[in-house]
Tab-separated table of C-alpha atoms in Angstrom:
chain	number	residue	atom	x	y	z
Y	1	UNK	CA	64.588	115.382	258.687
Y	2	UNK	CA	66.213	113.135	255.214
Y	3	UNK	CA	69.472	113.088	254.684
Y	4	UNK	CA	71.284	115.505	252.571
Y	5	UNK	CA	71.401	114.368	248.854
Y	6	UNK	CA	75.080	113.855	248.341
Y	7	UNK	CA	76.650	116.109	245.340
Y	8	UNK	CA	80.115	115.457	244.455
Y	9	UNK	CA	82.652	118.371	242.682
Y	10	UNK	CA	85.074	117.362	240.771
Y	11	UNK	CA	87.928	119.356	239.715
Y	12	UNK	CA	86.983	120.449	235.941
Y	13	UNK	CA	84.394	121.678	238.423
Y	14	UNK	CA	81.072	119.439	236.918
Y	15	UNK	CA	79.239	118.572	239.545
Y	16	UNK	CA	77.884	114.820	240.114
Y	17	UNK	CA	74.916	113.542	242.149
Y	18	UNK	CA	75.642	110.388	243.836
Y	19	UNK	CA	71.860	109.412	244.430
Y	20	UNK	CA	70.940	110.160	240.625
Y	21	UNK	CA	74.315	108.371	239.167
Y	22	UNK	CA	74.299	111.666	236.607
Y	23	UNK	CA	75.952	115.044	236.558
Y	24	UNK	CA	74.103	118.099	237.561
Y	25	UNK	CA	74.265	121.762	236.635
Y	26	UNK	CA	74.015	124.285	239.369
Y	27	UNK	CA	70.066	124.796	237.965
Y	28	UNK	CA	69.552	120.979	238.613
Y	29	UNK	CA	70.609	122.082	242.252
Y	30	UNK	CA	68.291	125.354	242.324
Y	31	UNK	CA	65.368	123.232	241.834
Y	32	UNK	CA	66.253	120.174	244.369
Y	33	UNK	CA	66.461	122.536	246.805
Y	34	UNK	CA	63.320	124.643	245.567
Y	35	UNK	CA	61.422	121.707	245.836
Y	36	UNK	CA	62.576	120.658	249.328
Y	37	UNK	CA	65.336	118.704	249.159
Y	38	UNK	CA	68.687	118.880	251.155
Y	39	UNK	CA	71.970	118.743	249.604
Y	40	UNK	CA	75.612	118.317	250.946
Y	41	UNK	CA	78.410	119.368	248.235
Y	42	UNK	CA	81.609	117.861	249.088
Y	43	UNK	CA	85.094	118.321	247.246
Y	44	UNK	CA	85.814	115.006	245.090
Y	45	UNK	CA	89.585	114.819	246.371
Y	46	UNK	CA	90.055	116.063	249.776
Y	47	UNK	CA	86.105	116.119	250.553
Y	48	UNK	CA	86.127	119.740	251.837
Y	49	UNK	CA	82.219	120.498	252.447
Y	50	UNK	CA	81.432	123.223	249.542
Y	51	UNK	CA	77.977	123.333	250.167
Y	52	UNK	CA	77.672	126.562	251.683
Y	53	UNK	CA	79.745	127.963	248.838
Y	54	UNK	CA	77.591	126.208	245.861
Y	55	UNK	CA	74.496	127.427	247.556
Y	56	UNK	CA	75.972	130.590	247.620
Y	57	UNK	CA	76.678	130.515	243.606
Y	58	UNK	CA	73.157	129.062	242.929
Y	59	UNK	CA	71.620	132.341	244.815
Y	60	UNK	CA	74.112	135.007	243.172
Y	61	UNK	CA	73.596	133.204	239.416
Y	62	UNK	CA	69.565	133.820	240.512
Y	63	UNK	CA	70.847	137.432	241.425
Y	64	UNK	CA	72.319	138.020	238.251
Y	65	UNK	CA	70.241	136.091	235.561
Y	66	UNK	CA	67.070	135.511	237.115
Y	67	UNK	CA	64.266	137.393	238.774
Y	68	UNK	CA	66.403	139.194	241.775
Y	69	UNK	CA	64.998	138.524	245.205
Y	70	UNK	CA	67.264	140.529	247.067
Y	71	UNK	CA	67.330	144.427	246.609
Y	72	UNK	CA	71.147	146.244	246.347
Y	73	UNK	CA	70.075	148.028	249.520
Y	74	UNK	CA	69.653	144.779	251.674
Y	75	UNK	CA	72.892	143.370	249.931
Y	76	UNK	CA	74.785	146.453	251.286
Y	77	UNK	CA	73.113	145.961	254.653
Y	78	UNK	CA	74.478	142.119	254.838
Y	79	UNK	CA	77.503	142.974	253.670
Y	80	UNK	CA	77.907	145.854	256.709
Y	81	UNK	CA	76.362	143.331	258.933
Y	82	UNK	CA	78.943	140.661	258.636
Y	83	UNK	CA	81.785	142.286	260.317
Y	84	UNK	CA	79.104	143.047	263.120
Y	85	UNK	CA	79.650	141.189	266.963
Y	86	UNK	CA	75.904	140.544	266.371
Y	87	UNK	CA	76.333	138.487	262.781
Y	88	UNK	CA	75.420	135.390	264.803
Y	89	UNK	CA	72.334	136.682	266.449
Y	90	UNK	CA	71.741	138.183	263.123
Y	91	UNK	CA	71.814	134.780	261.060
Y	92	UNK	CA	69.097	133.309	263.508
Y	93	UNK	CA	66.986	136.068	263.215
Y	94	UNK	CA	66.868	135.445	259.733
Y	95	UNK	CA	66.717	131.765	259.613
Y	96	UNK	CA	63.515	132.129	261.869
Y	97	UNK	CA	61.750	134.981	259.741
Y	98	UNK	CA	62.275	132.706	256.224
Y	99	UNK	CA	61.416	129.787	258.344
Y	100	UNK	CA	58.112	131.614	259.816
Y	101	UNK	CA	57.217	132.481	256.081
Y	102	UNK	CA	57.625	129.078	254.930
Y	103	UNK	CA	55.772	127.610	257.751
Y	104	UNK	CA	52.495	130.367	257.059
Y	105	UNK	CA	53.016	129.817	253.338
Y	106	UNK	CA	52.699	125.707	253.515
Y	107	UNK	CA	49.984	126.784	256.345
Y	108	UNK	CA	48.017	129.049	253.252
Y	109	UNK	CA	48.373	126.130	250.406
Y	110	UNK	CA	47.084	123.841	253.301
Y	111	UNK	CA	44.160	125.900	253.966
Y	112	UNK	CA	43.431	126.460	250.275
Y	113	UNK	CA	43.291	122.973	249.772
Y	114	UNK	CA	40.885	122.357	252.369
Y	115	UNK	CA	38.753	125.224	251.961
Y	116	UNK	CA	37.784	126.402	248.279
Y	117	UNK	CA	34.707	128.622	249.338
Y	118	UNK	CA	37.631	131.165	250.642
Y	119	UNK	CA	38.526	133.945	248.242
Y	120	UNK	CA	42.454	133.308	247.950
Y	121	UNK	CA	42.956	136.899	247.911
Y	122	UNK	CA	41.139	137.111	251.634
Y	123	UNK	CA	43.158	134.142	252.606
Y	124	UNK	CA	46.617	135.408	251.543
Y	125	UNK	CA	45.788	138.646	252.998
Y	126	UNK	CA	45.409	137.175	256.443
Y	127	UNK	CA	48.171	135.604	256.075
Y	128	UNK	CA	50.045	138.237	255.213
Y	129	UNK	CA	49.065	140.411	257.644
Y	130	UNK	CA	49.682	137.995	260.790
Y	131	UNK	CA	53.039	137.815	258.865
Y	132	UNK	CA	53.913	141.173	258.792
Y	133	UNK	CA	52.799	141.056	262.507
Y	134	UNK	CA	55.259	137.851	263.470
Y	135	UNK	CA	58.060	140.200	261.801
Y	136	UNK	CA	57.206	143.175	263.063
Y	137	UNK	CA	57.545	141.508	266.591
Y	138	UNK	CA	60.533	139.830	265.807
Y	139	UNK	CA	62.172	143.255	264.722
Y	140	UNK	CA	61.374	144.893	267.390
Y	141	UNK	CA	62.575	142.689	269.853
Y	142	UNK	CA	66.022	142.261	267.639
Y	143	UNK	CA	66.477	146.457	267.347
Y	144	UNK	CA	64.593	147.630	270.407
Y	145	UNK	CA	68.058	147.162	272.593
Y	146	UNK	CA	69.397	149.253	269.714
Y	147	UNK	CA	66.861	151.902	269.514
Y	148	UNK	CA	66.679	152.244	273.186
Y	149	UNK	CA	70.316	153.320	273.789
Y	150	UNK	CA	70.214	155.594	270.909
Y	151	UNK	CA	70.836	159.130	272.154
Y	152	UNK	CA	67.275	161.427	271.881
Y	153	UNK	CA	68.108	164.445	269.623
Y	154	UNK	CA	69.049	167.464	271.264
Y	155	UNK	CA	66.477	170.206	270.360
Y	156	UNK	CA	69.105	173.300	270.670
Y	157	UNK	CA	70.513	171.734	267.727
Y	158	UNK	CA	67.631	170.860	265.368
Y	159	UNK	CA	67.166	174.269	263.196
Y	160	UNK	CA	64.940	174.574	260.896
Y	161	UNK	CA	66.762	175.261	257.269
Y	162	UNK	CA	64.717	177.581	255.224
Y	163	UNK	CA	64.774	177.769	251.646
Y	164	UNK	CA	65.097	180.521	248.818
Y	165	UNK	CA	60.753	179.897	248.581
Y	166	UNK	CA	59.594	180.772	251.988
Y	167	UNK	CA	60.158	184.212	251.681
Y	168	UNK	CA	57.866	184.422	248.371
């Protein structure tokens, strides 16, 4: 793997790329990274690694501005998550499901190249469905400790609630 493309942040808080020679806006960053590259952020004067917290900027200015990727609902769920004795376990399960769907989606534009006889839409629905599959696997294996010590409900308890309209 390259080495991370060094960024430096000053403290009027521009932000300077070392490999260019030029300053950079956080949307200069979005698309290094969008296109592949690494990048290490470091504070100017002590040289505090801010990378995590840039990246974290660059995603919530997407959030905001830009098309949203991530729905309120999953936000929430992080959010409760991170308090969670399972947040590490947690963070590799993602980092493999993003990394699975990068590796299938490089896998389709590979396959597209080579083969142009193949209606894309067949393609990208095989891919998606062995996809969905990987995930599906991945989830279970993740919740099914959870699931499975989940108490069954009791059926003494579970009565039916009728309604003003059942009588009619």
């Amino acid at each position: 793997m390259s080495e991370a493309r060094l960024i430096r942040k000053y403290a009027n808080r521009r932000l300077y790329d070392s490999t260019a020679s030029r300053h950079v806006t956080l949307a200069d960053l979005r698309e290094l990274v969008a296109a592949g590259e690494r990048i290490k952020v470091l504070d100017d004067k002590s040289g505090d690694d801010l990378t995590r917290a840039v990246l974290l900027q660059i995603i919530a200015d997407q959030e905001q501005f830009g098309a949203p990727t991530l729905s309120t609902e999953l936000l929430e769920m992080i959010i409760r998550f991170s308090s969670n004795p399972m947040q590490a376990m947690f963070s590799r399960y993602l980092e493999q499901g993003f990394g699975a769907l990068l590796r299938q989606q490089e896998s389709l534009r590979t396959e597209m190249s080579k083969t142009l006889g193949v209606p894309p839409l067949t393609a990208f629905a095989d891919l998606a469905r062995t996809q969905m599959d990987a995930l599906a696997s991945m989830q279970a294996s993740f919740f099914g400790s959870v699931a499975a010590s989940k108490p069954a409900p009791d059926a003494a308890t579970d009565i039916p609630v009728s309604t003003p309209d059942e009588g009619k």
